[in-house]
Amino acid sequence: MAAPRTISLDAMGGDQGPAVVVAGAALALEHHPDVSFLLFGDAARIGEHVARHPTLAERARVIHTESVVEMQDKPSQAVRRGRKSSMWLAIEAVQKREADFVVSAGNTGALMAMAKLVLTTMPGIERPAIAAQWPTLARPCIVLDLGANIGATARQLADFALMGAAMARAVFHIERPRVGLLNIGVEEIKGIEEVRQAHAWLKENAELAIDYRGFVEGDQIGQGVADVVVVEGFAGNIALKTAEGTAKQMAAWMREAMSSSLLSQLGARLAQRGLNALKARMDTRRFNGGPFLGLNGIAIKSHGGIDAVGFAYAIEVGYQMAENNVLGRLASDLEALHGKLNVPEPAGKSS
Amino acid sequence: MAAPRTISLDAMGGDQGPAVVVAGAALALEHHPDVSFLLFGDAARIGEHVARHPTLAERARVIHTESVVEMQDKPSQAVRRGRKSSMWLAIEAVQKREADFVVSAGNTGALMAMAKLVLTTMPGIERPAIAAQWPTLARPCIVLDLGANIGATARQLADFALMGAAMARAVFHIERPRVGLLNIGVEEIKGIEEVRQAHAWLKENAELAIDYRGFVEGDQIGQGVADVVVVEGFAGNIALKTAEGTAKQMAAWMREAMSSSLLSQLGARLAQRGLNALKARMDTRRFNGGPFLGLNGIAIKSHGGIDAVGFAYAIEVGYQMAENNVLGRLASDLEALHGKLNVPEPAGKSS
C-alpha cells in the first residue's frame, strides 16, 4: 500500500483550538499508528496538549505561527492578511507535498478562499464544492454542494456528480455510486434549466463511473435512495441545515415525550438500550468532516463546535480520501466527462 | 360578523376523491354549522357519500361535471382541455363570487395554472406563491414559496413576506408576524443578490405591518424563530420535503429503538401516553392546506393522500382566510410596499 501518511492540522481552528485538535489527532493515531502530524499554531498552547499524549508527541511536529484566522474574519481579509496564519500554513503544507491532506475546524469562508488560492482548482473546474455525509435509513450518503457557491451551471452540477462519486468511492468503498440530482416535483415547472441539462448529460453518459439514478426529491435523501445527491449550494445548504434542525426538533419532542410523566420516565429507563442505540445513530460526530472537492489537494472542514471524537472522524475522511487516491481518480473522471460535453471551458461566468 | 360562508370543493381531487372530500366537508360543518358547500364532480359518486351525512346533505349542492383533471395531466393540457372539469368549475365559483374559497386535493400544477388563469393575480403581483404551515418547537410558522415558481426577484421575495404575514394573521391571529428571510450563513458569499436586496427593503420599511427579523438559516425554522419564513420556490420546496423526510427517518429510527428488545417494548408500553402525545405532534394532517397567495381569490391545495380529518384542516385554512379578510388586508399591504419601492412594475421577467 501507500507510504505512511502525513496529516496537516490547523491546531487553532474551532471553538476550542488545540485542546480538541490535539486530542482528535491522538484518537486518529490509535486507528492509524503509522501516520504523523504537522500541527500549526501557537507552539506553547499546542505543546501543552501534545505533552499529555506521549505516543502523539513522538509522531507530531509543531510549527509555530503567531497569527490566527478569527471566526469573524471575512474571507477576503483572511486571504490578504493571514498568510502567516496557522490555517494558511497548514494548507500550504499540502501544496508543498509535505502533507497528504489538511483538516481545519476554523472559519469556513476563509478556509475555502485560502484552499482555493493555495491548492488551486483541478483542470476544467471553475468552482470547488463542499460535501458532507448525510445519515439515511440505509447507509449514509454524500450531499454536495453545501454552500461553497450559490447557483450552479449544468456543467458544474455534472462536475459535482463526479466529485461526490469520488468521495463516496473513497469513504464508503462503493465502486459505482448511485447518484441523484436534487429537484422538485411540480410537474411542468420541474426544475431549473441547469438541473435539466445536467440530468440530460448524466443520463447520456452511461459509461461514466457512476450509476446515475435521475431526479431525487428532498424527502428521498433520508431514505437512502442515492449514495450521492447533487444540488447547487444555496438549496444544498438550506437542505442540510433544515434536516439538522428537524432532527433536533424531533429529539427535543422525544425527550419531552419520555419525561412527560413518571410512567414515561420509567418506560424510558426500561427502553434505555434502544434509546442509546438511537442516540448513537443520531450522533452527528460520526458524520463530521466535509471535504472541499475540485481542488488539487485534499482539504477537510471540521465543524467548529465538535469534540475530539468528531475531529478524529474528520481526519478519517481525509485519510480515506488520500489512501484511495481520490484526486487521481477524480481527475480522470472529469477529463472523461469534459471530453464528452460539447461545451466551452468555463469562462468565469457564474450561474 | 360576516355572512355565512359558501365553500367550493373539487370533489374529484385527491387519491380517494369524493370519499375523503365529502367526509372532510362533513367534519368542517361540525365546526362551522352555518357554512354551505358547492361540490363539483361526478354527481352519482358524490351523492352516494353525501347521503351518509344528513346534515351535510341539507347544506350541500352538487354540481355535476363529466370531466376530471388527472394527476398525470400537465398543467398546460389541463388548462386547455379541462374547462369543464370539477377543478376548473370549483375555482370559477370563487371568481363568480358564488363561493368564498375553493379547496382541491388534485394535481398541484394544474390547480396552480387554473387558479392563476381564473382568479388572476393581485395588482402588482407577477407570480403567486404556495405557502404551508410548518410545525416548530414553538408555535407553527408559515413557509413560502414552496415551489409555485423557481427563483424569485427581490421584489417577489418582499411580496412573499407580506403574503405570508397576511396568512399568519388570518390563521394564527398574530397581528404583526415575525418574518425571516431564509439564507445561508457562509460569511462573504452570504446569499444571492436578490435575497440581500429584499433584506434591505424589508429592513428599511419598518412601518410595514410585519416584524422583520432578518436572515434565518435552515436549522432555525424548526426552532420557531419566525412566524413567516420567506424563500424562493426551489430551495423552499427542497427545505419542506427534506424536513418531511427527516421527520419520517427519525420516526422510523424511534420505532426501531422502542421495539428493539422486550424491555424496550415494555418501556414503550409504559411511555404510551407520552408517545401518543408525540405522535399527535408529528401528525401532519394538522398542517394540511397550502394556499396560493397573490391571487384575487382564495384557493387552497390539500395534500392528495390525506384523509377526511386532514381535508377538514385544509377547509379550515380557507375559512380563516375568508373570515379574516386576508385578500383585503394583503392588497393594501402590497400597495403600501410597492409605493415605497423605487422599482418598475414587473415586466414578465423571471428570477
XYZ file of C-alpha atoms in Angstrom:
702
model
C 0.000 0.000 0.000
C 0.891 3.647 0.076
C 3.607 5.224 2.227
C 2.655 6.324 5.755
C 0.564 9.469 5.665
C 1.452 12.895 6.981
C -1.505 14.938 8.165
C -1.514 18.705 8.389
C -3.711 20.213 11.093
C -4.714 23.809 11.734
C -4.421 23.483 15.519
C -6.019 26.873 16.195
C -9.321 26.257 14.380
C -12.632 25.538 16.095
C -14.182 26.747 19.305
C -11.587 25.027 21.498
C -8.485 25.175 19.296
C -5.573 22.906 20.297
C -7.478 21.133 23.096
C -9.787 19.421 20.599
C -7.433 19.260 17.617
C -4.596 17.592 19.535
C -6.901 15.151 21.333
C -8.537 14.352 17.975
C -5.125 13.676 16.439
C -4.289 11.340 19.322
C -7.510 9.379 18.664
C -6.780 9.171 14.931
C -3.310 7.877 15.735
C -4.848 4.965 17.627
C -6.544 3.880 14.388
C -3.578 4.582 12.142
C -0.397 4.175 14.225
C 1.899 4.870 11.274
C 0.695 8.392 10.423
C 2.485 11.548 11.528
C 1.192 15.065 12.106
C 2.164 18.635 11.377
C 0.493 20.904 13.935
C 0.303 24.585 13.005
C -0.349 27.270 15.599
C 0.671 28.639 18.973
C 3.538 26.307 19.927
C 3.172 26.853 23.674
C -0.554 26.064 23.725
C -0.191 23.123 21.340
C 2.819 21.734 23.258
C 0.853 21.750 26.479
C -1.771 19.433 24.959
C 0.674 17.263 22.999
C 2.552 16.570 26.249
C -0.495 14.675 27.503
C -0.296 12.209 24.607
C 3.194 10.611 24.636
C 2.545 8.478 21.530
C 1.370 11.507 19.595
C 4.328 13.553 20.856
C 6.657 11.150 19.057
C 4.804 11.499 15.770
C 3.912 15.183 15.738
C 5.880 18.220 14.692
C 4.674 21.597 15.920
C 5.173 24.571 13.604
C 4.733 27.808 15.485
C 2.636 30.590 13.967
C 1.867 33.959 15.513
C -1.251 34.702 13.565
C -4.658 33.067 13.615
C -7.709 33.449 11.370
C -10.610 34.513 13.585
C -14.163 33.224 13.105
C -15.452 36.683 12.253
C -12.717 37.465 9.674
C -14.042 37.926 6.176
C -12.538 35.528 3.626
C -11.027 38.409 1.645
C -9.390 39.848 4.785
C -8.121 36.442 5.830
C -6.571 35.862 2.424
C -4.875 39.272 2.412
C -3.614 39.350 5.982
C -3.497 35.730 7.007
C -0.568 34.403 5.001
C 1.320 33.564 8.171
C -1.695 32.118 9.950
C -1.947 28.526 11.150
C -4.705 27.967 8.579
C -2.742 29.221 5.589
C 0.444 27.371 6.519
C -1.437 24.151 7.241
C -2.942 24.293 3.740
C 0.408 25.197 2.207
C 1.957 22.032 3.650
C -0.356 20.071 1.318
C 0.522 22.214 -1.671
C 4.251 21.667 -0.908
C 3.630 17.902 -0.675
C 4.808 17.918 2.938
C 1.411 16.543 3.969
C -1.222 14.356 2.304
C -4.203 16.397 3.463
C -5.211 19.212 5.782
C -8.005 19.456 8.354
C -9.248 22.693 9.902
C -12.197 23.474 12.167
C -11.749 27.201 11.512
C -13.710 29.869 9.646
C -15.332 28.114 6.638
C -15.276 31.047 4.239
C -11.614 31.787 4.954
C -10.665 28.121 4.668
C -12.458 27.880 1.339
C -10.827 31.030 -0.046
C -7.353 30.027 1.116
C -7.666 26.423 -0.054
C -8.804 27.587 -3.484
C -5.924 30.055 -3.730
C -3.178 27.800 -2.385
C -4.216 24.430 -3.794
C -5.861 25.797 -6.990
C -8.746 24.104 -8.808
C -8.401 20.959 -10.910
C -8.221 21.294 -14.703
C -11.585 22.377 -16.131
C -13.047 23.059 -12.694
C -14.275 26.553 -12.107
C -15.561 26.217 -8.590
C -14.956 23.725 -5.827
C -17.834 22.319 -3.765
C -18.264 21.444 -0.097
C -19.544 17.931 0.531
C -20.741 16.166 3.658
C -22.030 12.813 4.782
C -25.735 12.588 5.468
C -27.208 9.779 7.597
C -30.102 7.891 5.982
C -32.318 4.909 6.792
C -29.908 2.852 4.685
C -26.181 3.673 4.535
C -25.130 7.338 4.700
C -24.948 9.345 1.516
C -22.916 12.309 0.365
C -24.570 15.620 -0.417
C -22.939 18.487 -2.280
C -22.649 21.463 -2.788
C -23.426 22.689 0.720
C -22.722 26.333 0.125
C -19.256 26.805 -1.360
C -21.093 28.655 -4.121
C -24.545 29.920 -4.882
C -26.138 28.691 -8.072
C -24.521 26.196 -10.413
C -24.398 25.767 -14.151
C -25.321 22.412 -15.691
C -21.641 21.699 -16.174
C -20.869 22.446 -12.555
C -23.689 20.154 -11.427
C -22.298 17.383 -13.633
C -18.850 18.007 -12.127
C -20.343 17.831 -8.629
C -21.794 14.416 -9.518
C -18.321 13.091 -10.296
C -16.759 14.811 -7.274
C -19.337 13.318 -4.936
C -18.915 9.916 -6.537
C -15.159 10.114 -5.995
C -15.729 10.841 -2.313
C -18.275 8.007 -1.999
C -15.773 5.650 -3.546
C -13.094 6.660 -1.045
C -15.194 6.892 2.102
C -17.814 4.182 1.551
C -15.818 1.951 -0.818
C -18.627 1.814 -3.365
C -17.104 1.397 -6.810
C -20.065 2.722 -8.817
C -22.042 5.015 -6.546
C -25.722 5.743 -7.195
C -26.004 9.451 -7.977
C -29.190 11.565 -7.867
C -29.886 15.181 -8.808
C -31.941 17.035 -6.219
C -35.020 18.559 -7.841
C -38.589 19.491 -7.085
C -41.553 17.562 -8.400
C -44.090 20.085 -9.527
C -44.975 18.684 -12.920
C -44.193 21.110 -15.726
C -42.172 23.654 -13.795
C -39.967 20.752 -12.813
C -36.545 22.170 -12.098
C -34.415 24.884 -13.458
C -32.852 24.679 -16.889
C -29.415 23.914 -15.411
C -30.751 20.931 -13.477
C -32.490 19.581 -16.580
C -29.390 19.969 -18.726
C -27.170 18.267 -16.135
C -29.778 15.478 -15.983
C -29.600 15.001 -19.749
C -25.782 14.866 -19.738
C -25.540 12.414 -16.875
C -28.198 10.194 -18.443
C -26.476 10.150 -21.824
C -23.053 9.344 -20.479
C -23.802 5.933 -19.051
C -20.159 4.928 -19.356
C -19.204 7.349 -16.586
C -18.123 5.615 -13.400
C -21.427 6.403 -11.704
C -24.838 4.760 -11.528
C -26.972 7.779 -12.398
C -30.468 7.477 -10.905
C -32.096 10.692 -12.114
C -34.009 13.195 -10.026
C -34.339 12.855 -6.286
C -36.706 14.905 -4.114
C -35.914 16.319 -0.682
C -37.850 13.661 1.213
C -35.948 10.867 -0.537
C -32.484 11.831 0.724
C -33.129 10.359 4.168
C -34.478 7.148 2.633
C -31.056 6.431 1.198
C -32.134 6.226 -2.455
C -28.739 7.514 -3.634
C -25.118 7.447 -2.448
C -24.529 10.936 -3.801
C -27.069 13.774 -4.005
C -26.146 16.771 -6.148
C -27.590 20.261 -5.733
C -26.383 23.857 -6.075
C -25.011 25.408 -2.885
C -27.876 27.650 -1.779
C -30.552 24.943 -1.756
C -27.966 22.376 -0.569
C -27.010 24.417 2.482
C -30.660 25.050 3.294
C -31.462 21.336 2.921
C -28.621 20.298 5.253
C -29.411 22.897 7.900
C -33.134 22.154 7.690
C -32.503 18.429 8.181
C -30.260 19.179 11.186
C -32.901 21.476 12.638
C -35.673 18.930 12.113
C -33.607 16.179 13.748
C -33.030 18.420 16.797
C -36.715 19.299 16.916
C -37.713 15.611 16.850
C -35.125 14.803 19.542
C -36.485 17.580 21.776
C -40.063 16.334 21.312
C -38.944 12.798 22.047
C -37.167 13.802 25.262
C -40.312 15.611 26.286
C -42.479 12.583 25.488
C -40.224 10.282 27.518
C -40.177 12.552 30.564
C -43.787 13.761 30.497
C -44.915 11.521 33.383
C -43.441 9.132 35.939
C -44.655 6.208 33.847
C -42.958 7.620 30.739
C -39.742 8.106 32.702
C -39.864 4.518 33.886
C -40.575 3.428 30.310
C -37.540 5.383 29.115
C -35.441 3.657 31.793
C -36.552 0.236 30.501
C -36.020 1.198 26.869
C -32.580 2.616 27.738
C -30.661 0.302 25.418
C -32.854 1.021 22.425
C -32.757 4.744 23.166
C -28.975 4.660 23.492
C -28.731 2.978 20.100
C -30.979 5.705 18.697
C -28.776 8.377 20.264
C -25.693 6.792 18.699
C -27.427 6.797 15.314
C -28.216 10.464 15.613
C -24.693 11.304 16.804
C -23.603 13.891 14.268
C -19.935 13.488 15.235
C -19.774 10.369 13.060
C -20.582 12.491 10.019
C -18.102 15.260 10.719
C -15.607 16.160 8.007
C -16.645 17.935 4.819
C -14.079 17.966 2.023
C -13.650 20.777 -0.480
C -13.817 18.895 -3.751
C -12.354 20.029 -7.058
C -9.017 21.239 -5.693
C -5.515 19.930 -6.381
C -5.171 18.756 -2.817
C -7.318 17.372 -0.026
C -8.729 19.917 2.425
C -11.287 18.910 5.040
C -13.542 21.233 7.014
C -14.429 20.072 10.515
C -17.346 21.570 12.421
C -16.121 24.309 14.748
C -18.089 23.142 17.759
C -17.131 19.458 17.610
C -15.196 17.466 20.239
C -12.093 15.276 19.819
C -14.105 12.240 18.718
C -15.758 14.296 15.980
C -12.468 15.843 14.922
C -10.958 12.356 14.588
C -13.802 11.479 12.199
C -12.878 14.479 10.039
C -9.272 13.252 9.969
C -10.568 9.831 8.908
C -12.375 11.337 5.910
C -9.117 12.902 4.732
C -7.220 9.696 5.402
C -9.608 7.609 3.305
C -9.517 10.144 0.507
C -5.709 10.129 0.430
C -5.483 6.350 0.778
C -7.925 5.795 -2.082
C -6.302 8.251 -4.460
C -9.437 10.338 -4.798
C -7.673 13.106 -6.686
C -6.158 10.848 -9.325
C -9.456 9.042 -10.000
C -11.429 12.266 -9.988
C -9.056 13.968 -12.427
C -9.518 11.176 -14.965
C -13.300 11.037 -14.427
C -13.567 14.780 -15.001
C -11.406 14.562 -18.105
C -13.665 11.832 -19.499
C -16.785 13.890 -18.823
C -15.414 17.144 -20.183
C -14.238 15.348 -23.318
C -17.842 14.349 -23.993
C -19.558 17.600 -23.187
C -19.869 19.820 -26.143
C -19.435 22.933 -24.050
C -16.679 25.509 -23.902
C -14.258 25.695 -20.986
C -15.618 27.740 -18.115
C -15.084 31.418 -18.640
C -15.572 32.711 -15.132
C -19.278 33.222 -15.590
C -21.452 32.119 -12.717
C -24.899 30.564 -12.987
C -69.650 39.351 11.645
C -69.549 38.263 8.037
C -72.321 36.419 6.218
C -72.290 32.610 6.354
C -69.608 31.228 4.089
C -70.039 29.167 0.955
C -67.200 26.747 0.271
C -66.393 25.381 -3.165
C -64.866 21.894 -3.249
C -63.315 19.967 -6.110
C -64.857 16.671 -5.022
C -62.812 14.623 -7.517
C -59.346 15.673 -6.326
C -57.013 13.516 -4.230
C -56.328 9.803 -4.143
C -59.796 8.948 -2.864
C -61.917 11.673 -4.460
C -65.446 12.151 -3.056
C -64.980 9.669 -0.189
C -62.475 11.948 1.543
C -63.722 15.309 0.275
C -67.331 14.721 1.363
C -66.340 13.267 4.749
C -63.961 16.226 5.233
C -66.753 18.658 4.431
C -68.989 16.909 6.983
C -66.291 17.362 9.642
C -65.823 21.028 8.769
C -69.586 21.519 9.041
C -69.433 20.295 12.651
C -67.112 23.220 13.440
C -68.972 25.771 11.360
C -72.647 24.735 11.222
C -73.660 27.790 9.178
C -71.468 27.201 6.123
C -72.733 25.641 2.915
C -70.923 23.721 0.205
C -70.730 23.528 -3.564
C -69.463 20.083 -4.532
C -68.157 19.742 -8.093
C -67.741 16.375 -9.770
C -69.453 13.100 -10.605
C -72.934 13.635 -9.123
C -73.638 9.923 -8.668
C -70.420 9.238 -6.759
C -70.691 12.414 -4.689
C -74.348 11.806 -3.925
C -73.588 8.349 -2.598
C -71.236 9.840 0.008
C -73.357 12.885 0.803
C -76.272 10.575 1.587
C -74.307 9.270 4.570
C -74.170 12.727 6.133
C -77.737 14.043 6.518
C -76.648 17.393 7.988
C -74.260 17.956 5.123
C -76.893 16.878 2.596
C -79.007 19.835 3.677
C -76.198 22.303 3.202
C -74.510 20.977 0.072
C -75.309 21.494 -3.584
C -73.797 19.023 -6.038
C -72.826 20.370 -9.452
C -72.287 17.524 -11.887
C -69.214 17.579 -14.125
C -68.226 14.931 -16.653
C -64.559 15.744 -16.800
C -61.808 15.382 -14.216
C -58.205 16.603 -14.133
C -55.976 13.561 -13.705
C -52.852 13.544 -11.530
C -50.612 12.960 -14.529
C -52.113 15.749 -16.661
C -49.692 18.534 -17.472
C -50.829 21.961 -16.305
C -50.917 23.270 -19.876
C -53.080 20.311 -21.013
C -55.363 20.701 -18.015
C -55.856 24.385 -18.751
C -56.622 23.736 -22.429
C -58.867 20.723 -22.092
C -60.152 20.940 -18.550
C -62.529 23.898 -18.684
C -65.469 21.693 -17.791
C -63.615 19.769 -15.115
C -64.577 19.725 -11.447
C -61.357 21.612 -10.652
C -61.936 24.431 -13.108
C -65.597 24.904 -12.182
C -64.822 24.786 -8.449
C -62.303 27.614 -8.913
C -64.684 29.537 -11.161
C -67.292 29.557 -8.383
C -64.891 31.743 -6.378
C -64.280 34.036 -9.323
C -68.060 34.398 -9.803
C -68.453 35.185 -6.073
C -70.677 32.135 -5.653
C -68.196 30.800 -3.079
C -65.751 32.389 -0.614
C -62.909 29.992 -1.303
C -62.054 26.739 -3.064
C -60.230 23.639 -1.828
C -58.821 20.927 -4.081
C -56.638 17.892 -3.356
C -55.966 17.450 -7.074
C -52.947 17.884 -9.351
C -50.918 20.801 -7.911
C -49.535 22.137 -11.182
C -52.951 22.105 -12.856
C -54.603 23.724 -9.829
C -51.952 26.441 -9.806
C -52.281 27.132 -13.526
C -56.080 27.196 -13.427
C -56.260 29.308 -10.276
C -53.878 31.844 -11.789
C -55.862 31.985 -15.015
C -59.332 32.109 -13.479
C -58.717 34.203 -10.371
C -55.886 36.332 -11.840
C -53.065 37.834 -9.782
C -53.447 40.820 -7.452
C -52.352 44.269 -8.687
C -48.553 44.459 -8.972
C -48.131 40.726 -8.340
C -46.365 38.827 -11.048
C -46.360 35.388 -9.545
C -48.370 33.737 -6.804
C -46.679 31.589 -4.152
C -47.642 28.365 -2.387
C -47.481 28.554 1.393
C -47.768 25.922 4.104
C -47.734 25.627 7.853
C -44.580 24.182 9.380
C -44.552 22.730 12.905
C -41.817 24.110 15.185
C -40.745 23.753 18.829
C -42.792 26.890 19.493
C -45.983 27.681 17.547
C -46.142 26.644 13.866
C -44.828 29.012 11.230
C -45.652 29.642 7.585
C -43.100 28.948 4.890
C -43.342 30.183 1.298
C -42.767 29.809 -1.657
C -42.855 26.022 -1.737
C -42.461 25.616 -5.453
C -45.066 27.655 -7.294
C -42.085 29.211 -9.061
C -38.366 28.705 -9.319
C -36.172 31.651 -8.411
C -37.533 34.957 -7.152
C -36.567 38.570 -7.635
C -36.018 40.802 -4.599
C -39.409 42.346 -5.210
C -41.088 38.942 -5.329
C -39.407 37.926 -2.070
C -40.637 41.142 -0.439
C -44.136 40.384 -1.769
C -43.897 36.852 -0.343
C -43.077 38.380 3.063
C -46.348 40.320 3.024
C -48.328 37.380 1.635
C -47.026 35.058 4.354
C -47.727 37.687 7.001
C -51.310 38.014 5.755
C -51.763 34.261 6.099
C -50.183 34.235 9.587
C -52.547 36.996 10.629
C -55.563 35.005 9.409
C -54.559 31.536 10.562
C -52.612 32.272 13.765
C -54.248 35.603 14.646
C -50.876 37.321 15.082
C -51.308 40.979 14.211
C -47.643 41.721 13.459
C -45.983 38.444 12.462
C -42.233 37.964 12.809
C -40.846 37.469 9.301
C -37.461 35.961 8.385
C -35.682 35.575 5.042
C -34.160 32.143 4.560
C -30.461 32.444 3.757
C -27.181 30.612 4.180
C -24.504 31.714 6.596
C -21.223 31.381 4.791
C -19.676 34.758 5.570
C -18.970 36.792 2.465
C -20.850 34.680 -0.046
C -23.865 35.208 2.159
C -26.888 34.891 -0.059
C -27.768 35.816 -3.543
C -28.184 39.414 -4.604
C -31.980 39.113 -4.649
C -32.059 37.921 -1.042
C -29.820 40.784 0.068
C -31.898 43.371 -1.758
C -35.144 42.033 -0.302
C -33.464 42.130 3.126
C -32.558 45.799 2.671
C -36.100 46.727 1.580
C -37.811 44.890 4.407
C -35.396 46.395 6.951
C -35.921 49.912 5.676
C -39.686 49.749 5.635
C -40.240 49.287 9.347
C -43.731 50.735 9.065
C -44.908 47.674 7.148
C -47.291 45.522 9.147
C -44.608 42.930 9.845
C -41.900 42.455 12.466
C -38.970 41.833 10.138
C -36.299 39.716 11.858
C -33.658 39.484 9.141
C -31.968 36.331 7.890
C -32.919 32.902 9.164
C -30.952 29.718 8.495
C -32.411 26.308 7.727
C -31.851 24.926 11.221
C -33.715 27.828 12.813
C -37.072 27.193 11.106
C -37.893 24.314 13.457
C -36.943 26.395 16.484
C -39.787 28.747 15.728
C -37.706 31.932 15.450
C -40.156 33.411 12.929
C -43.874 33.201 12.135
C -43.177 33.515 8.420
C -40.113 32.237 6.560
C -39.580 33.504 3.015
C -37.560 31.725 0.343
C -37.718 31.221 -3.412
C -39.609 28.134 -4.554
C -36.794 25.747 -5.484
C -34.979 25.928 -2.142
C -38.315 26.230 -0.315
C -39.695 23.029 -1.817
C -36.437 21.218 -1.072
C -36.452 22.501 2.529
C -40.042 21.345 3.114
C -39.532 17.927 1.563
C -36.219 17.460 3.375
C -37.822 18.297 6.722
C -40.657 15.835 5.993
C -38.129 13.164 5.034
C -36.026 13.767 8.146
C -39.089 13.592 10.401
C -40.049 10.254 8.829
C -36.489 8.992 9.209
C -36.411 9.939 12.907
C -39.829 8.334 13.446
C -38.624 5.096 11.823
C -35.488 5.070 13.995
C -37.560 5.757 17.074
C -39.975 2.919 16.329
C -36.981 0.654 15.865
C -35.448 1.814 19.155
C -38.687 1.175 21.046
C -39.143 -2.310 19.626
C -35.527 -3.476 19.627
C -35.917 -5.721 22.697
C -38.610 -6.990 25.051
C -37.517 -4.428 27.643
C -37.795 -1.612 25.102
C -41.256 -2.823 24.101
C -42.322 -2.832 27.722
C -40.819 0.634 28.128
C -42.803 1.833 25.112
C -45.963 0.391 26.676
C -45.330 2.362 29.881
C -44.489 5.539 27.995
C -47.579 5.107 25.807
C -49.188 8.390 26.804
C -46.064 10.427 26.155
C -45.513 8.627 22.848
C -49.114 9.221 21.818
C -48.673 12.933 22.521
C -45.533 12.856 20.381
C -47.427 11.118 17.585
C -50.141 13.768 17.741
C -47.496 16.490 17.492
C -45.991 14.876 14.426
C -49.413 14.372 12.815
C -49.025 16.184 9.513
C -52.791 16.273 8.957
C -52.996 19.270 11.298
C -50.805 21.241 8.905
C -52.656 20.329 5.724
C -53.872 23.159 3.495
C -51.499 25.304 1.466
C -52.987 28.465 -0.001
C -51.917 30.008 -3.292
C -51.191 33.574 -2.249
C -51.236 36.615 -4.508
C -54.460 35.782 -6.349
C -57.764 37.649 -6.394
C -59.455 34.787 -4.614
C -58.699 32.149 -2.017
C -57.591 28.777 -3.370
C -56.284 26.064 -1.048
C -54.308 22.995 -2.049
C -54.842 19.919 0.104
C -52.415 17.003 0.056
C -53.642 14.312 -2.313
C -53.048 11.430 0.083
C -54.750 12.926 3.121
C -57.826 11.593 4.950
C -61.063 13.384 5.913
C -59.548 14.862 9.098
C -56.701 16.356 7.098
C -59.044 17.631 4.396
C -61.132 19.371 7.067
C -57.951 21.166 8.216
C -57.417 22.444 4.662
C -61.013 23.750 4.654
C -60.283 25.468 7.989
C -57.321 27.339 6.465
C -59.567 28.716 3.737
C -62.274 29.526 6.260
C -59.908 31.531 8.457
C -58.524 33.358 5.449
C -62.003 34.329 4.250
C -63.194 35.208 7.752
C -60.187 37.452 8.367
C -60.372 39.267 5.067
C -56.885 38.197 4.024
C -57.271 39.497 0.490
C -58.339 42.988 1.524
C -55.526 43.385 4.065
C -52.963 41.914 1.693
C -53.980 44.203 -1.164
C -53.436 47.297 0.977
C -50.137 45.948 2.421
C -48.856 45.279 -1.092
C -49.911 48.688 -2.268
C -48.038 50.289 0.644
C -44.895 48.291 -0.138
C -44.972 48.882 -3.876
C -45.475 52.584 -3.285
C -42.193 52.665 -1.377
C -40.100 50.529 -3.690
C -38.405 52.518 -6.330
C -38.685 49.738 -8.866
C -40.672 49.446 -12.069
C -43.761 47.259 -12.298
C -42.944 43.647 -13.069
C -42.373 43.117 -16.764
C -42.754 39.360 -17.005
C -39.057 38.667 -16.394
C -38.366 35.684 -14.186
C -35.752 35.227 -11.448
